[in-house]
Amino acid sequence: AQKVTQAQTEISVVEKEDVTLDCVYETRDTTYYLFWYKQPPSGELVFLIRRNSFDEQNEISGRYSWNFQKSTSSFNFTITASQVVDSAVYFCALSEVQTGANNLFFGTGTRLTVIP
Amino acid sequence: SAVISQKPSRDICQRGTSLTIQCQVDSQVTMMFWYRQQPGQSLTLIATANQGSEATYESGFVIDKFPISRPNLTFSTLTVSNMSPEDSSIYLCSVEGGAGYGYTFGSGTRLTVV
């Protein structure tokens, strides 16, 4: 069965600090996708990244970076030089290809608060 | 990626009544997904709606409570029936965004049952 674990329920950092949000997943599929979404206080879900199971290259997009390690089943997300606008709930999610379900399984989310 | 228009954005309803939520997509999609997000919680899949067939419900969700329609490839509705305060949640529809994209979500319907 699939599972996504975000052990950090809440994190607070001071502006300009770096912060890493952890995500550990479980799946029996060999082909799957991993995602990160941001949910600001307004409530909408903002897509951040999609990574397939065959691509373990780390990715950087501005202040955001992602570290995918299949050996530890982790897909961690780092925000560099955090800003107040980064305050939100961040969800890690998994989509299994081989089961054909196509839907997303979400972790419980990490609430990030960036203090000015 | 696809753009979804979801409405209503919020509603306050009396217990025992029903609310129908609509999602319109700007392109044709095979699957549409309906999620529930209870206060302070993560998103849970309610059902997957395919055009031309009955929706597939996840464990804990039943058609009598959450009937879904999918009349064409760009539109779907979710009805929350016989509501109780426990149904107070955000309801979101979603579609696959296409190669290289994530799943796109509607802006959500924030439902409060009193």
PDB file of C-alpha atoms in Angstrom, chain B:
ATOM      1  CA  SER B   1      -1.763  22.943 -18.031  1.00  0.00           C
ATOM      2  CA  ALA B   2      -5.523  22.781 -17.571  1.00  0.00           C
ATOM      3  CA  VAL B   3      -7.468  25.553 -15.881  1.00  0.00           C
ATOM      4  CA  ILE B   4     -10.356  24.652 -13.589  1.00  0.00           C
ATOM      5  CA  SER B   5     -13.266  26.849 -12.611  1.00  0.00           C
ATOM      6  CA  GLN B   6     -14.909  25.622  -9.418  1.00  0.00           C
ATOM      7  CA  LYS B   7     -18.002  27.024  -7.779  1.00  0.00           C
ATOM      8  CA  PRO B   8     -19.297  27.985  -5.389  1.00  0.00           C
ATOM      9  CA  SER B   9     -16.157  29.155  -3.631  1.00  0.00           C
ATOM     10  CA  ARG B  10     -17.854  28.941  -0.269  1.00  0.00           C
ATOM     11  CA  ASP B  11     -21.238  28.295   1.238  1.00  0.00           C
ATOM     12  CA  ILE B  12     -22.926  28.034   4.593  1.00  0.00           C
ATOM     13  CA  CYS B  13     -25.652  25.412   4.613  1.00  0.00           C
ATOM     14  CA  GLN B  14     -28.242  24.106   7.008  1.00  0.00           C
ATOM     15  CA  ARG B  15     -27.918  20.551   8.213  1.00  0.00           C
ATOM     16  CA  GLY B  16     -30.053  18.101   6.295  1.00  0.00           C
ATOM     17  CA  THR B  17     -29.780  20.001   3.021  1.00  0.00           C
ATOM     18  CA  SER B  18     -27.644  19.244  -0.042  1.00  0.00           C
ATOM     19  CA  LEU B  19     -25.063  21.268  -1.950  1.00  0.00           C
ATOM     20  CA  THR B  20     -23.872  20.684  -5.490  1.00  0.00           C
ATOM     21  CA  ILE B  21     -20.359  21.770  -6.418  1.00  0.00           C
ATOM     22  CA  GLN B  22     -19.427  22.319 -10.034  1.00  0.00           C
ATOM     23  CA  CYS B  23     -16.086  22.032 -11.805  1.00  0.00           C
ATOM     24  CA  GLN B  24     -15.503  23.185 -15.351  1.00  0.00           C
ATOM     25  CA  VAL B  25     -12.215  22.425 -17.109  1.00  0.00           C
ATOM     26  CA  ASP B  26     -10.941  24.378 -20.107  1.00  0.00           C
ATOM     27  CA  SER B  27      -9.855  21.227 -21.925  1.00  0.00           C
ATOM     28  CA  GLN B  28     -11.083  17.665 -22.308  1.00  0.00           C
ATOM     29  CA  VAL B  29      -9.833  15.302 -19.637  1.00  0.00           C
ATOM     30  CA  THR B  30     -10.474  11.628 -19.046  1.00  0.00           C
ATOM     31  CA  MET B  31     -10.386  11.574 -15.282  1.00  0.00           C
ATOM     32  CA  MET B  32     -11.554  14.094 -12.757  1.00  0.00           C
ATOM     33  CA  PHE B  33     -10.869  13.668  -9.069  1.00  0.00           C
ATOM     34  CA  TRP B  34     -12.789  14.937  -6.072  1.00  0.00           C
ATOM     35  CA  TYR B  35     -10.999  15.501  -2.770  1.00  0.00           C
ATOM     36  CA  ARG B  36     -12.062  16.543   0.699  1.00  0.00           C
ATOM     37  CA  GLN B  37      -9.876  18.516   3.072  1.00  0.00           C
ATOM     38  CA  GLN B  38     -11.232  18.592   6.592  1.00  0.00           C
ATOM     39  CA  PRO B  39     -10.172  21.507   8.798  1.00  0.00           C
ATOM     40  CA  GLY B  40      -6.457  21.381   9.488  1.00  0.00           C
ATOM     41  CA  GLN B  41      -6.087  18.069   7.675  1.00  0.00           C
ATOM     42  CA  SER B  42      -4.626  16.753   4.468  1.00  0.00           C
ATOM     43  CA  LEU B  43      -6.507  15.971   1.278  1.00  0.00           C
ATOM     44  CA  THR B  44      -8.407  12.714   0.964  1.00  0.00           C
ATOM     45  CA  LEU B  45      -9.692  11.348  -2.312  1.00  0.00           C
ATOM     46  CA  ILE B  46     -13.467  10.954  -2.397  1.00  0.00           C
ATOM     47  CA  ALA B  47     -13.886   9.521  -5.873  1.00  0.00           C
ATOM     48  CA  THR B  48     -12.632   9.409  -9.421  1.00  0.00           C
ATOM     49  CA  ALA B  49     -15.092  10.480 -12.106  1.00  0.00           C
ATOM     50  CA  ASN B  50     -14.769   9.132 -15.627  1.00  0.00           C
ATOM     51  CA  GLN B  51     -16.999  10.327 -18.410  1.00  0.00           C
ATOM     52  CA  GLY B  52     -19.527   7.709 -19.458  1.00  0.00           C
ATOM     53  CA  SER B  53     -19.212   5.485 -16.415  1.00  0.00           C
ATOM     54  CA  GLU B  54     -20.076   5.550 -12.744  1.00  0.00           C
ATOM     55  CA  ALA B  55     -17.644   7.207 -10.413  1.00  0.00           C
ATOM     56  CA  THR B  56     -15.268   5.047  -8.412  1.00  0.00           C
ATOM     57  CA  TYR B  57     -15.489   5.799  -4.699  1.00  0.00           C
ATOM     58  CA  GLU B  58     -12.767   5.386  -2.110  1.00  0.00           C
ATOM     59  CA  SER B  59     -13.274   3.477   1.092  1.00  0.00           C
ATOM     60  CA  GLY B  60     -15.418   5.457   3.482  1.00  0.00           C
ATOM     61  CA  PHE B  61     -17.271   7.392   0.784  1.00  0.00           C
ATOM     62  CA  VAL B  62     -20.562   6.252  -0.737  1.00  0.00           C
ATOM     63  CA  ILE B  63     -22.570   7.321  -3.735  1.00  0.00           C
ATOM     64  CA  ASP B  64     -25.703   8.081  -1.727  1.00  0.00           C
ATOM     65  CA  LYS B  65     -23.829  10.662   0.299  1.00  0.00           C
ATOM     66  CA  PHE B  66     -21.606  12.049  -2.479  1.00  0.00           C
ATOM     67  CA  PRO B  67     -23.306  11.545  -5.840  1.00  0.00           C
ATOM     68  CA  ILE B  68     -21.157  12.592  -8.770  1.00  0.00           C
ATOM     69  CA  SER B  69     -22.096  13.433 -12.328  1.00  0.00           C
ATOM     70  CA  ARG B  70     -19.741  13.521 -15.319  1.00  0.00           C
ATOM     71  CA  PRO B  71     -21.845  14.384 -18.342  1.00  0.00           C
ATOM     72  CA  ASN B  72     -18.925  15.252 -20.623  1.00  0.00           C
ATOM     73  CA  LEU B  73     -15.133  15.507 -20.740  1.00  0.00           C
ATOM     74  CA  THR B  74     -14.962  19.043 -19.366  1.00  0.00           C
ATOM     75  CA  PHE B  75     -17.483  19.115 -16.533  1.00  0.00           C
ATOM     76  CA  SER B  76     -18.327  17.340 -13.292  1.00  0.00           C
ATOM     77  CA  THR B  77     -20.435  17.930 -10.216  1.00  0.00           C
ATOM     78  CA  LEU B  78     -20.176  16.617  -6.669  1.00  0.00           C
ATOM     79  CA  THR B  79     -23.204  16.758  -4.395  1.00  0.00           C
ATOM     80  CA  VAL B  80     -22.858  16.616  -0.637  1.00  0.00           C
ATOM     81  CA  SER B  81     -26.175  15.173   0.504  1.00  0.00           C
ATOM     82  CA  ASN B  82     -28.060  15.339   3.781  1.00  0.00           C
ATOM     83  CA  MET B  83     -25.311  17.444   5.283  1.00  0.00           C
ATOM     84  CA  SER B  84     -24.196  17.419   8.892  1.00  0.00           C
ATOM     85  CA  PRO B  85     -21.625  19.623  10.638  1.00  0.00           C
ATOM     86  CA  GLU B  86     -19.061  16.847  10.096  1.00  0.00           C
ATOM     87  CA  ASP B  87     -19.232  17.581   6.370  1.00  0.00           C
ATOM     88  CA  SER B  88     -17.749  21.040   6.937  1.00  0.00           C
ATOM     89  CA  SER B  89     -14.627  20.906   4.792  1.00  0.00           C
ATOM     90  CA  ILE B  90     -12.980  22.227   1.693  1.00  0.00           C
ATOM     91  CA  TYR B  91     -13.933  20.231  -1.378  1.00  0.00           C
ATOM     92  CA  LEU B  92     -11.614  20.325  -4.384  1.00  0.00           C
ATOM     93  CA  CYS B  93     -11.716  18.925  -7.873  1.00  0.00           C
ATOM     94  CA  SER B  94      -8.570  18.039  -9.756  1.00  0.00           C
ATOM     95  CA  VAL B  95      -7.365  16.862 -13.143  1.00  0.00           C
ATOM     96  CA  GLU B  96      -4.034  15.714 -14.457  1.00  0.00           C
ATOM     97  CA  GLY B  97      -2.060  18.620 -15.789  1.00  0.00           C
ATOM     98  CA  GLY B  98      -0.369  16.834 -18.647  1.00  0.00           C
ATOM     99  CA  ALA B  99       3.191  15.726 -19.254  1.00  0.00           C
ATOM    100  CA  GLY B 100       5.647  17.583 -17.075  1.00  0.00           C
ATOM    101  CA  TYR B 101       2.969  19.213 -15.005  1.00  0.00           C
ATOM    102  CA  GLY B 102       1.386  18.402 -11.728  1.00  0.00           C
ATOM    103  CA  TYR B 103      -2.247  17.836 -11.105  1.00  0.00           C
ATOM    104  CA  THR B 104      -4.290  21.010 -11.372  1.00  0.00           C
ATOM    105  CA  PHE B 105      -6.759  21.828  -8.641  1.00  0.00           C
ATOM    106  CA  GLY B 106      -9.817  23.985  -8.550  1.00  0.00           C
ATOM    107  CA  SER B 107      -9.809  26.842  -6.082  1.00  0.00           C
ATOM    108  CA  GLY B 108     -11.918  24.786  -3.695  1.00  0.00           C
ATOM    109  CA  THR B 109     -15.348  25.070  -2.119  1.00  0.00           C
ATOM    110  CA  ARG B 110     -15.276  25.946   1.548  1.00  0.00           C
ATOM    111  CA  LEU B 111     -18.387  24.399   3.046  1.00  0.00           C
ATOM    112  CA  THR B 112     -19.710  25.157   6.503  1.00  0.00           C
ATOM    113  CA  VAL B 113     -22.689  23.202   7.782  1.00  0.00           C
ATOM    114  CA  VAL B 114     -24.624  24.725  10.670  1.00  0.00           C
TER     115      VAL B 114
END
